[in-house]
Short mmCIF file of C-alpha atoms in Angstrom, two decimals:
data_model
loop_
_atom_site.label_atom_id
_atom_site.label_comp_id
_atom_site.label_asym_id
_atom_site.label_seq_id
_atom_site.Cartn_x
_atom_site.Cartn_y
_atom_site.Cartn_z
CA UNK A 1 -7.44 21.13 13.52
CA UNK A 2 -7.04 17.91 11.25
CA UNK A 3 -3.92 17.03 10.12
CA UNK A 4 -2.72 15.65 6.60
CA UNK A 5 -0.15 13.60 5.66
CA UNK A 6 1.32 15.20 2.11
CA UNK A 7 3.75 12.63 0.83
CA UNK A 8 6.14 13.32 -1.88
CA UNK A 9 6.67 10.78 -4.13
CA UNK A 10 8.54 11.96 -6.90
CA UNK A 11 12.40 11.35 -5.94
CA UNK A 12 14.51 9.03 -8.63
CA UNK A 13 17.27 8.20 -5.74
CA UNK A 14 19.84 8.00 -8.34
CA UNK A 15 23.05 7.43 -5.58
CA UNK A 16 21.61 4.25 -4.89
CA UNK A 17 22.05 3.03 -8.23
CA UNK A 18 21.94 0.19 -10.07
CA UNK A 19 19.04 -0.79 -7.00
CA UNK A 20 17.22 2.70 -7.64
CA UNK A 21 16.39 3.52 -11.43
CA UNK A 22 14.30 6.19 -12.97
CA UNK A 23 11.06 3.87 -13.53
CA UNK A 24 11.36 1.94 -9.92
CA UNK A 25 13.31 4.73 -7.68
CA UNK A 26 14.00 3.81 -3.94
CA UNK A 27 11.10 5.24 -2.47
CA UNK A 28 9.22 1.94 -3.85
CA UNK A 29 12.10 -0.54 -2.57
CA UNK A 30 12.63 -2.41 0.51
CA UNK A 31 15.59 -0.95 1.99
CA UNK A 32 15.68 -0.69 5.47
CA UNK A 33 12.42 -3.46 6.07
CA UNK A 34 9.88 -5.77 4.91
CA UNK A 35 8.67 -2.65 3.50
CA UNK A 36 8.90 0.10 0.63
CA UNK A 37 10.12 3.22 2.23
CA UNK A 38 6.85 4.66 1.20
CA UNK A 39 5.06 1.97 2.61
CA UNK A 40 7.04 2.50 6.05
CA UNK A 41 6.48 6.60 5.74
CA UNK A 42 2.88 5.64 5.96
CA UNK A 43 3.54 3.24 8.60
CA UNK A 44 5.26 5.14 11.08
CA UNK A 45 2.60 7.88 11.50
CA UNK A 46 -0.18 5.07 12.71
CA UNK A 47 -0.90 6.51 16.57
CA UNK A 48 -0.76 9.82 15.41
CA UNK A 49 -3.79 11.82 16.99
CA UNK A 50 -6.08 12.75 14.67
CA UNK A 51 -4.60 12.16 11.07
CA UNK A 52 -6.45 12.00 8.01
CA UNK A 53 -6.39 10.18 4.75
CA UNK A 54 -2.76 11.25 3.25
CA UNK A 55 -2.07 13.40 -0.22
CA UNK A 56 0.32 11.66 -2.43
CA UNK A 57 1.75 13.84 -5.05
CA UNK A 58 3.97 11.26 -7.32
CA UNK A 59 5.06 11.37 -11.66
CA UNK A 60 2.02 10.33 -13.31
CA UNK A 61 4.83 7.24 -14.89
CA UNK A 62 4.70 5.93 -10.97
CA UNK A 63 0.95 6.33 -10.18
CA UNK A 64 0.07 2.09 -10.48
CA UNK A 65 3.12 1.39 -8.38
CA UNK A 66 2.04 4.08 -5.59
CA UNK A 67 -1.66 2.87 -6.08
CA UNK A 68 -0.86 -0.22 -5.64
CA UNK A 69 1.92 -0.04 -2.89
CA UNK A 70 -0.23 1.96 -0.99
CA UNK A 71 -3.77 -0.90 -1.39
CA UNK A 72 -1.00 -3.61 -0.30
CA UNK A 73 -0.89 -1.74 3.16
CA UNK A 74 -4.17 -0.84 3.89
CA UNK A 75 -3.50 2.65 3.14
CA UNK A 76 -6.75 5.27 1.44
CA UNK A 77 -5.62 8.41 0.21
CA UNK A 78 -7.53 11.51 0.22
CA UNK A 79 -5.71 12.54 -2.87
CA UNK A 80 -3.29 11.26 -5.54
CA UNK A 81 -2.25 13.80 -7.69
CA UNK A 82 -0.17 13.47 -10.54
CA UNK A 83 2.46 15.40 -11.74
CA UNK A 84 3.33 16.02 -15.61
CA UNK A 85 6.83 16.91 -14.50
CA UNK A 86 8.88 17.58 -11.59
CA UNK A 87 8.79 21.40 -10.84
CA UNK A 88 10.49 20.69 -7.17
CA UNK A 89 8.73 20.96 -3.47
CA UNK A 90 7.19 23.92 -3.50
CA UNK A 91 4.76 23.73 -6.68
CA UNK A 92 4.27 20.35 -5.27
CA UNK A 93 3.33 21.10 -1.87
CA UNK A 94 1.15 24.07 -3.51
CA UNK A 95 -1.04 21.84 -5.18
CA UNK A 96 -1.93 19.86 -2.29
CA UNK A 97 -1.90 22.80 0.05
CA UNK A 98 -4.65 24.51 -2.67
CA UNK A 99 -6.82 21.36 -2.85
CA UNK A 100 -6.61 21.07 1.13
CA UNK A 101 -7.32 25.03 1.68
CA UNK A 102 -10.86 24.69 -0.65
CA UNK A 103 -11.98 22.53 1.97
CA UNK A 104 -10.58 23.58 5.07
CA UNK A 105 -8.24 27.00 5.12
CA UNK A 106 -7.34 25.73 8.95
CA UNK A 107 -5.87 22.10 7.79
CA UNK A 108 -2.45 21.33 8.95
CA UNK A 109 -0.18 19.59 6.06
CA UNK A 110 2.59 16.79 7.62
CA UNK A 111 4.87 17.15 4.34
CA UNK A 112 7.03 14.41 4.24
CA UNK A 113 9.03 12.71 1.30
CA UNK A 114 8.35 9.72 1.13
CA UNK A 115 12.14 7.54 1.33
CA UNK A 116 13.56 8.56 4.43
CA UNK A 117 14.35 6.53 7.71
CA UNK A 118 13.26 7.29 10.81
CA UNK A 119 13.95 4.75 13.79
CA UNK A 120 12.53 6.03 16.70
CA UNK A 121 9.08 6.62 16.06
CA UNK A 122 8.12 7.83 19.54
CA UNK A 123 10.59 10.43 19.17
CA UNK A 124 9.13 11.15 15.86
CA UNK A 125 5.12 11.60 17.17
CA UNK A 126 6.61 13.61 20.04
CA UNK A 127 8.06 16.12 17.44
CA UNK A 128 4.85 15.89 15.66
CA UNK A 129 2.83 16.99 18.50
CA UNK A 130 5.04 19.63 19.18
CA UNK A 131 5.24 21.11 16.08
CA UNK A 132 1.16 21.22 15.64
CA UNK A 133 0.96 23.33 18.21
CA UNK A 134 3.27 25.86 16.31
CA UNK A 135 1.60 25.61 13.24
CA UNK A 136 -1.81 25.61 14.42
CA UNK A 137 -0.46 29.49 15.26
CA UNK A 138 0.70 29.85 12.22
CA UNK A 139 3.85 29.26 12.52
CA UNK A 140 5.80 27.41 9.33
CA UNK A 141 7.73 24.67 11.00
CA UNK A 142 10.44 22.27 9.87
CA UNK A 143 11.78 19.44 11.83
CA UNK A 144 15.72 20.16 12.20
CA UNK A 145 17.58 16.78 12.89
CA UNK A 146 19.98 17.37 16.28
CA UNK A 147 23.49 16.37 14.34
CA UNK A 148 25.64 13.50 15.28
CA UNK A 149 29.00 13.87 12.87
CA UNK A 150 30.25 16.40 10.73
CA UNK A 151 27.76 15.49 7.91
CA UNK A 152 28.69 17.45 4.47
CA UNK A 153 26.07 15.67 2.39
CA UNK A 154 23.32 17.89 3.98
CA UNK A 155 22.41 21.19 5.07
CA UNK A 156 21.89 22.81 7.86
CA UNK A 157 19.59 25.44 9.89
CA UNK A 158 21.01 27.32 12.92
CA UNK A 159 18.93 27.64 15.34
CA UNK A 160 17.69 30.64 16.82
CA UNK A 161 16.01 31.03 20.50
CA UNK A 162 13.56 29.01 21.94
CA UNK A 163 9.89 30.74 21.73
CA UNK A 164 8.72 31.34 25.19
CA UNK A 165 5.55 30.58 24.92
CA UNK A 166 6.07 26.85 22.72
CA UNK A 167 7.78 24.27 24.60
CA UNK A 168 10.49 22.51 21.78
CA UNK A 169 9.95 25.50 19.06
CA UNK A 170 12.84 27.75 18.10
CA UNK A 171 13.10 30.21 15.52
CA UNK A 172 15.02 29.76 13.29
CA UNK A 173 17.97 31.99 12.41
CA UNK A 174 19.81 31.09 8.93
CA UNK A 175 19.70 28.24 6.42
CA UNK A 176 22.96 26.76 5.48
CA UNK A 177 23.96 25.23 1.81
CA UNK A 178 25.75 21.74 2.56
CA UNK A 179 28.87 22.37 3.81
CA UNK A 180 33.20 21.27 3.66
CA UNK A 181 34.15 19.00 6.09
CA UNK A 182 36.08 21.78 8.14
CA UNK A 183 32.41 23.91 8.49
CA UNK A 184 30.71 20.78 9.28
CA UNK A 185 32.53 20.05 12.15
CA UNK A 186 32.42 23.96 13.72
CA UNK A 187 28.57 23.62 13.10
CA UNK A 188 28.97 19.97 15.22
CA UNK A 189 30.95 21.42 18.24
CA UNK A 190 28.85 24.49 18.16
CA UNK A 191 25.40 23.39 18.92
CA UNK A 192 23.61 25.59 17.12
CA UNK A 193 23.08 23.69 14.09
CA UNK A 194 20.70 21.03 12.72
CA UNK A 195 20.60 19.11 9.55
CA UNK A 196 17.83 19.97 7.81
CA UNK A 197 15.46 16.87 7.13
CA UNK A 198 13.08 18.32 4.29
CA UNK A 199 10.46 17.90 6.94
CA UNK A 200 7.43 20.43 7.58
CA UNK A 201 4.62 21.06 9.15
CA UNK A 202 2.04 23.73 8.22
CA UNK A 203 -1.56 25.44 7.95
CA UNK A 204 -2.50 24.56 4.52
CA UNK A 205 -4.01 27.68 3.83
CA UNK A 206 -1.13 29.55 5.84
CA UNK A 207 1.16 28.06 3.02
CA UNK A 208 -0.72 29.47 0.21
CA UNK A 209 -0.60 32.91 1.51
CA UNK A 210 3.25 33.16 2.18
CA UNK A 211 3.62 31.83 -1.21
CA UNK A 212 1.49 34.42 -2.49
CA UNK A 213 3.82 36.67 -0.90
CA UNK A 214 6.94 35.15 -1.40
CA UNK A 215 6.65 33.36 -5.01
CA UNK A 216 3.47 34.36 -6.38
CA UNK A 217 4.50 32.77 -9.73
CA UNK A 218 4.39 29.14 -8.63
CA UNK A 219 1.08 29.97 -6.85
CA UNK A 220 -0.59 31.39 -10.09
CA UNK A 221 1.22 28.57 -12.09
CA UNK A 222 -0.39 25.90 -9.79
CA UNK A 223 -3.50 27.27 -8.87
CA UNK A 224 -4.20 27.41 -12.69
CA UNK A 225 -2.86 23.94 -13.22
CA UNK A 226 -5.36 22.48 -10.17
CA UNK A 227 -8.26 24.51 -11.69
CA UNK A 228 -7.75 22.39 -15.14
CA UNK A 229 -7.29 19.57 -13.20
CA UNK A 230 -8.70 15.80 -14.99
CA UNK A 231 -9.58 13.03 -13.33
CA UNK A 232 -8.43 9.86 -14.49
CA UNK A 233 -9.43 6.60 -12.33
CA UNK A 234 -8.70 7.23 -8.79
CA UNK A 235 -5.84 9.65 -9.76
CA UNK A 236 -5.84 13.15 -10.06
CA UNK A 237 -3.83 14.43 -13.65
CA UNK A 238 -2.53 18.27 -12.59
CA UNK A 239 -2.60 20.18 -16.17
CA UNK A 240 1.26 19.90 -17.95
CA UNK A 241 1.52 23.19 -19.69
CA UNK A 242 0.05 25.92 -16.73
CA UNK A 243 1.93 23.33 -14.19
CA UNK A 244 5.34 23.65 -16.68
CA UNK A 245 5.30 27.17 -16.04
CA UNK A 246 6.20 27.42 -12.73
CA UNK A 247 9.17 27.82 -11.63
CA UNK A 248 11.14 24.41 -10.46
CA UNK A 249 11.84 25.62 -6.96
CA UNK A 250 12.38 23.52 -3.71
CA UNK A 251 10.01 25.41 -0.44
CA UNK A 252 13.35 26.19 1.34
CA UNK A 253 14.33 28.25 -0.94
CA UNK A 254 10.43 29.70 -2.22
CA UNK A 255 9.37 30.18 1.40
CA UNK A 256 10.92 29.40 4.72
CA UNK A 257 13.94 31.09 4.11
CA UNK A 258 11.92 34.30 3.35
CA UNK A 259 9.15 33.84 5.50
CA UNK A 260 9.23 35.53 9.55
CA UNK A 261 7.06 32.90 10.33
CA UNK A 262 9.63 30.32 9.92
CA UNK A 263 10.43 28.24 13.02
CA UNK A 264 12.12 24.66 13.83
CA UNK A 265 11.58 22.10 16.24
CA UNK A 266 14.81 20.29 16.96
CA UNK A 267 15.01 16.12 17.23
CA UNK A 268 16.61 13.03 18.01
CA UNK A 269 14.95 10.30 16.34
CA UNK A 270 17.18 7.96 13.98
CA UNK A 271 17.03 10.13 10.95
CA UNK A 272 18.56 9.17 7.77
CA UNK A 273 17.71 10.71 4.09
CA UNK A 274 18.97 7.32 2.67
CA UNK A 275 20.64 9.65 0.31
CA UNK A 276 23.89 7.04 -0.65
CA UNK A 277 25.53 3.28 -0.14
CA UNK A 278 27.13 4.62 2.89
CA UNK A 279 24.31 6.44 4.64
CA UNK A 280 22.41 2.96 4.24
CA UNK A 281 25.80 0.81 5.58
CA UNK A 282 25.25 3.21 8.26
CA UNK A 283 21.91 2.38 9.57
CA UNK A 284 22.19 -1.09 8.82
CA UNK A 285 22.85 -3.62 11.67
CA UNK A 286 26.44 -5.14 11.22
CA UNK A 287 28.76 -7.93 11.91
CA UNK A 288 31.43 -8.10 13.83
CA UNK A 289 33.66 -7.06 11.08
CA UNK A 290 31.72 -3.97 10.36
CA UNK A 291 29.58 -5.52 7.26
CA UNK A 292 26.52 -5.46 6.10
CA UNK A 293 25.69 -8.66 3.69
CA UNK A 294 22.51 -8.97 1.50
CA UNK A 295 21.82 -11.70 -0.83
CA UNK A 296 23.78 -14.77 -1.61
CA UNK A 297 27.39 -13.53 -0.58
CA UNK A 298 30.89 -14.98 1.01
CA UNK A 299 32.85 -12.86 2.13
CA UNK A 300 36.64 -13.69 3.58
CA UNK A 301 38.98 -11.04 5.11
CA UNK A 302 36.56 -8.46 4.12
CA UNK A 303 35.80 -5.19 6.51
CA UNK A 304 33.49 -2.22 6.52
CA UNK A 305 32.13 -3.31 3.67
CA UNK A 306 28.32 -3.25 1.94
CA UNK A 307 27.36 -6.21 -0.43
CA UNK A 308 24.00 -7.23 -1.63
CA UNK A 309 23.53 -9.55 -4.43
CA UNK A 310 20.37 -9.83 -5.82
CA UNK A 311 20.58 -12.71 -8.41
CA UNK A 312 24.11 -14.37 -8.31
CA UNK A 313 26.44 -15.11 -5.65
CA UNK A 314 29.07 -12.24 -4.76
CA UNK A 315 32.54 -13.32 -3.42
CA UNK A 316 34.82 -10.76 -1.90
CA UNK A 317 38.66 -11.43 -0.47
CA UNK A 318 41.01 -8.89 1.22
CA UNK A 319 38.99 -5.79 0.87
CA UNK A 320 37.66 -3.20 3.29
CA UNK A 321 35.19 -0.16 2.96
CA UNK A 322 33.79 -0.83 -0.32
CA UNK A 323 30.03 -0.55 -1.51
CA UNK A 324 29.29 -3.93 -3.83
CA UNK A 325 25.71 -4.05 -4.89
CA UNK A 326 25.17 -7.04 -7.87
CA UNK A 327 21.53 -6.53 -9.97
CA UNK A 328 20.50 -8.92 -12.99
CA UNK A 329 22.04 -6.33 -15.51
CA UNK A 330 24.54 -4.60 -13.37
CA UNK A 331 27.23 -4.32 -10.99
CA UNK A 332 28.27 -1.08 -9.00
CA UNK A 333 31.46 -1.51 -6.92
CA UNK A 334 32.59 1.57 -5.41
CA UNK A 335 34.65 2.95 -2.09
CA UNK A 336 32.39 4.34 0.64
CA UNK A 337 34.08 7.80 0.58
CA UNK A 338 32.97 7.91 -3.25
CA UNK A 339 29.23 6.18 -3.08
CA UNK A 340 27.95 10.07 -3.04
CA UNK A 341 29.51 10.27 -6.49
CA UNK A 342 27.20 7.33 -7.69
CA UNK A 343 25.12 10.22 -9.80
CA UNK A 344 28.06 10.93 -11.96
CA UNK A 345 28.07 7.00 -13.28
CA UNK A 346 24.39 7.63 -13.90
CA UNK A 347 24.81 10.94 -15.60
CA UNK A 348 27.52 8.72 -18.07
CA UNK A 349 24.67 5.87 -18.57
CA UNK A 350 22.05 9.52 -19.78
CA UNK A 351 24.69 10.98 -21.80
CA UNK A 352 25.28 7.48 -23.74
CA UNK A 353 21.51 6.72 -24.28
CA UNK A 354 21.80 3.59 -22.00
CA UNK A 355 18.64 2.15 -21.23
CA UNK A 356 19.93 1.18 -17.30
CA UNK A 357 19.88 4.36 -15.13
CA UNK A 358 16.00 3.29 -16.48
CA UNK A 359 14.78 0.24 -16.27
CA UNK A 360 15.63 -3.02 -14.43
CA UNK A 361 15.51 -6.33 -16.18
CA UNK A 362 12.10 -6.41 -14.75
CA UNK A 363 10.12 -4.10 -15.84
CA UNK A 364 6.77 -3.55 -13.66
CA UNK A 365 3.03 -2.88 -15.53
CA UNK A 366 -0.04 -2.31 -13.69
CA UNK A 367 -1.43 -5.55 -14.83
CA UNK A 368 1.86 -7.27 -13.67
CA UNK A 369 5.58 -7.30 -14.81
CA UNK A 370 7.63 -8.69 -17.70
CA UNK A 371 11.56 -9.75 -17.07
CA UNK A 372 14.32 -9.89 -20.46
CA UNK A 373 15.75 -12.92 -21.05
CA UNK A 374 17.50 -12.60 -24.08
CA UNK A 375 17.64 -10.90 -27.36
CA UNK A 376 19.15 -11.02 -30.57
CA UNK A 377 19.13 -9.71 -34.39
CA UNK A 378 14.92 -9.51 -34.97
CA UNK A 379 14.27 -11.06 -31.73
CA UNK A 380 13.69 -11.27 -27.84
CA UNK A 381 12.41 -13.12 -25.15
CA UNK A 382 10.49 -11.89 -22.10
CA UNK A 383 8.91 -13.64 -19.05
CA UNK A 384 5.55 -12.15 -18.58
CA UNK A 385 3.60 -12.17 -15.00
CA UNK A 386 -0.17 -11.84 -15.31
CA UNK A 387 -1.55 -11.05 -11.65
CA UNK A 388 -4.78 -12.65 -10.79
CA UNK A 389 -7.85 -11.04 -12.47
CA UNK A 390 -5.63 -8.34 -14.72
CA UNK A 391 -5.33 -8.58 -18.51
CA UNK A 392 -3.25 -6.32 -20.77
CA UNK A 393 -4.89 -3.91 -23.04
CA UNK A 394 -6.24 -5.38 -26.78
CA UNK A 395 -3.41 -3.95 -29.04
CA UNK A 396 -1.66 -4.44 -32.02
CA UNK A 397 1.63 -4.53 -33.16
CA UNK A 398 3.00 -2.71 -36.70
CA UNK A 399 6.66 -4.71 -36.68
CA UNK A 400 6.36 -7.51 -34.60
CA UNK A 401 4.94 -11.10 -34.36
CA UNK A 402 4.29 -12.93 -30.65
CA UNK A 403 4.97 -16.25 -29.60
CA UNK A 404 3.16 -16.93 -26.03
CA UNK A 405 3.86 -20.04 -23.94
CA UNK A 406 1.74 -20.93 -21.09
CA UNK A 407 4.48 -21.79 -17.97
CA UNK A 408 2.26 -21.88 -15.17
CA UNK A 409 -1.53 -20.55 -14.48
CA UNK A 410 -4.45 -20.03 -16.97
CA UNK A 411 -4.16 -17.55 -19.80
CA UNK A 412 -7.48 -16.13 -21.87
CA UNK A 413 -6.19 -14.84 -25.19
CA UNK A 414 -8.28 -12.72 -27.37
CA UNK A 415 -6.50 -13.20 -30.91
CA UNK A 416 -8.61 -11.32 -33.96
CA UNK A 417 -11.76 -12.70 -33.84
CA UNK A 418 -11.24 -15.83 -31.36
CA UNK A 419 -11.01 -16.07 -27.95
CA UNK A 420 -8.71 -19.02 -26.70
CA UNK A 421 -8.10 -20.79 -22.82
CA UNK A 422 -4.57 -22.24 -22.33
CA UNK A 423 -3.08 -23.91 -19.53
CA UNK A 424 0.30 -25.06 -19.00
CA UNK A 425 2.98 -26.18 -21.90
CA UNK A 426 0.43 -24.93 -24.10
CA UNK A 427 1.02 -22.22 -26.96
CA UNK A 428 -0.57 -19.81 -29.49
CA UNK A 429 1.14 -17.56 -32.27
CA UNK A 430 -0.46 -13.72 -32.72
CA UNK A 431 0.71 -12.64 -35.86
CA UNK A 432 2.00 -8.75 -37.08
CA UNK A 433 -0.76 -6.81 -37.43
CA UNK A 434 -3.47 -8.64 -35.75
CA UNK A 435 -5.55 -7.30 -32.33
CA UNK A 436 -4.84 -9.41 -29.62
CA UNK A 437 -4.96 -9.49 -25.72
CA UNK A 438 -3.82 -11.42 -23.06
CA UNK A 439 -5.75 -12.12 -19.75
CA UNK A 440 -5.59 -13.89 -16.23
CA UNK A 441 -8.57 -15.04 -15.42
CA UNK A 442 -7.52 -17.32 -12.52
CA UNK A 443 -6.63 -17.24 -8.87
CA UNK A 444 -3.22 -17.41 -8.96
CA UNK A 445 -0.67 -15.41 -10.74
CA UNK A 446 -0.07 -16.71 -14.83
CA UNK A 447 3.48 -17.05 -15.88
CA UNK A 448 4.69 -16.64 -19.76
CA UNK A 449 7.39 -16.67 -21.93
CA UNK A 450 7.09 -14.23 -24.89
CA UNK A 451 8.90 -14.79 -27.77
CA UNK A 452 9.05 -11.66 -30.01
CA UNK A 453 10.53 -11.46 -33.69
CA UNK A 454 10.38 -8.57 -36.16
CA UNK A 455 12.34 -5.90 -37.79
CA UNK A 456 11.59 -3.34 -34.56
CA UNK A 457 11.09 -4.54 -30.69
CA UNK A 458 10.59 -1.69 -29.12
CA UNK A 459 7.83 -1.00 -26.41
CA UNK A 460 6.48 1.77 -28.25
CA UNK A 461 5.08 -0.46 -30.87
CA UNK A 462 1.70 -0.28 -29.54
CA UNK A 463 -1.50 0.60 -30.35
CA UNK A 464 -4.11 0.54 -27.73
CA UNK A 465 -7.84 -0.31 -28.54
CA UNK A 466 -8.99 -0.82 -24.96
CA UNK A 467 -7.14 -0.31 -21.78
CA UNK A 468 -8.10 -0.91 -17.98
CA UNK A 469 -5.58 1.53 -16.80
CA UNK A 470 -6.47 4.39 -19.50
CA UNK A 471 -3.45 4.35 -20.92
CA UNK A 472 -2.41 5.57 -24.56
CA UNK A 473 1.06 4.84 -26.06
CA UNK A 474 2.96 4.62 -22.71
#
């Protein structure tokens, strides 16, 4: 039977703030390699007997970053489909598991999300192979992570006995909310439990019937939603309002805690959900003091601690188990027994309107990325990055005038009726109101400042004439 990768893509990680943000979430940072942790989810399954082309089921706001994270790698996928909102797993896992089952009602679906760790990736492909078996019998299996502490930031699954007749399958018994430290540890020294990883493996079409069975309004809500489905470049645009209907339920809780055909194949493999500061000081190599140091940093008398400074050099004296992570508009400090209360800072930043639970300093565009440098009454100042052969869409602006000077690289600037080449320390002035567009027609990425004045500066000042990306106001 051929086997899918479905990655979900739709996570904000917001306990690794101010590194994860809304618009650039961890899944798409380098946290534990030279790679995204999508980029690495991908990565890890190469060997993997007889894999296809993965589903990727992301917010439509992420699709150019997954598109493109995915083309830097190497990586095809069968599917990309967007999502309007998030509705949880299982409406998730529905679509892809509908759009699989019109093809093939035999498929097995890998489900994965798509920014945890997993360090021992034989271990992984053994469970893999092990849990195929169960599923190609139509078994719904999850991958339940053998503990190693008393973990109360996840839950669990006990166990049940091992199926005769599947080597490394158990049923599995109960599903257990995330526990106090004092149940944690009972479910440690019993044995019987595992952490459960969010992991699955499943016929596609299999899927569709138990959640016909079990919640047949997410089924009706998504198959309608597929059925209207739009095509838009190489990504697939599920339809908002019959997908907004369904209910916003995760597939623990919609199937596989309902289902008798639930079953679990226990492992050992290096698992981490990356879920907090401390679960990545954890699987971090360290010094001898217990650190783990990122960035520009000195660090004197210091223990236990995680510091990464991305921009400016961090200095910490005399401290021990602290979380210090410096960005270009933000410091978190925190103590490690509080870095899973991260979210409630974020929830602060929401409630006051706060633009940086949001958006880092740079700000990534499919065509490139702009950075703030500074702002002001009626003005601002961005540095634009123009990647080799993109060009922004021809707009206008209703409240604002642009100032663009060349830094570095070749910039073709469509400006009402003209059409203008400038190279470096050279400079042209689009004023309010007029169509204008900026292009890269070089080989190597073009650099810009922007210089913006007006009596509004916002980014929804836009109106889009023509757009490479099909993109209206956003």
């Amino acid at each position: 039977m051929p086997l899918y990768p479905v990655i979900l893509c739709g996570g904000s990680g917001t306990r690794l703030w101010p590194l994860s943000r809304s618009a650039y979430p961890k899944q798409f940072l380098k946290l534990t390699s030279e790679l995204s942790m999508l980029q690495d989810t991908l990565r890890r399954l190469e060997g993997v007997p007889g894999l296809g082309d993965p589903l990727v089921i992301c917010n439509h706001e992420h699709r150019f970053l997954v598109a493109e994270q995915l083309r830097a790698i190497g990586a095809t996928p069968k599917l990309l489909l967007l999502e309007p909102m998030g509705r949880n797993t299982a409406p998730a896992v529905a679509a892809a598991a509908l759009a699989l089952a019109a093809e093939d009602p035999a498929a097995l679906m890998l489900v994965l999300p798509s920014d945890h760790c997993i360090q021992d990736r034989a271990a992984f492909h053994r469970a893999i192979a092990t849990a195929s078996v169960a599923a190609a019998r139509g078994l719904m299996t999850t991958f339940g992570i053998i503990p190693g502490s008393p973990e109360t930031g996840y839950g669990y699954i006990r166990r049940g006995p091992g199926l005769a007749d599947l080597q490394g399958v158990h049923a599995i018994e109960r599903f257990v909310e995330k526990p106090d430290a004092a149940r944690a540890r009972q479910f440690l020294e019993s044995g019987e439990y595992l952490w459960n990883s969010g992991m699955f493996l499943l016929g596609a079409g299999a899927y569709v019937e138990e959640l016909g069975v079990h919640a047949p309004a997410v089924l009706a809500a998504v198959r309608q939603s597929l059925a209207a489905r739009q095509l838009d470049l190489d990504f697939c645009r599920i339809e908002e309002s019959a997908f907004a209907a369904s209910p916003a339920i995760s597939i623990d809780y919609a199937v596989m805690e309902k289902t008798r055909l639930g079953a679990v194949v226990p492992v050992e493999m290096g698992w981490s959900d990356v879920g907090s500061w401390d679960a990545l000081w954890e699987i971090h190599a360290k010094t001898p003091e217990g650190n783990v140091m990122e960035g520009d940093v000195l660090a004197e008398d210091v223990n236990n601690t995680f510091i990464k400074a991305e921009n400016r050099m961090v200095a910490a004296v005399g401290v021990d188990d602290l979380v210090i992570v410096e960005t270009a508009d933000a410091v978190l400090v925190a103590h490690k027994t509080s870095a899973q209360d991260v979210k409630a800072l974020v929830d602060r930043l929401k409630a006051e309107s706060r633009s940086e639970h949001v958006f880092h300093r740079r700000v990534f565009r499919p065509w490139g990325s702009y950075e703030g440098i500074d702002n002001g009454h009626r003005y601002q100042v961005k540095r634009l990055t123009v990647n080799p052969g993109c060009k922004l869409s021809l707009q206008l602006h209703h409240h604002r005038a642009e100032h663009w000077i060349v830094v570095s690289g070749t910039a073709r600037v469509t400006r009402g009726e003209e059409e203008i080449l400038l190279t470096e320390n050279q400079s042209t002035y689009i004023p309010l109101g007029v169509k204008h567009r900026l292009e890269n027609p070089g080989i190597v990425p073009l650099q810009l400042i922007e210089v913006q004045s007006g009596s509004y500066l916002g980014e929804d000042d836009i109106v889009r004439f023509a757009d490479d990306w099909n993109r209206g106001k956003e």
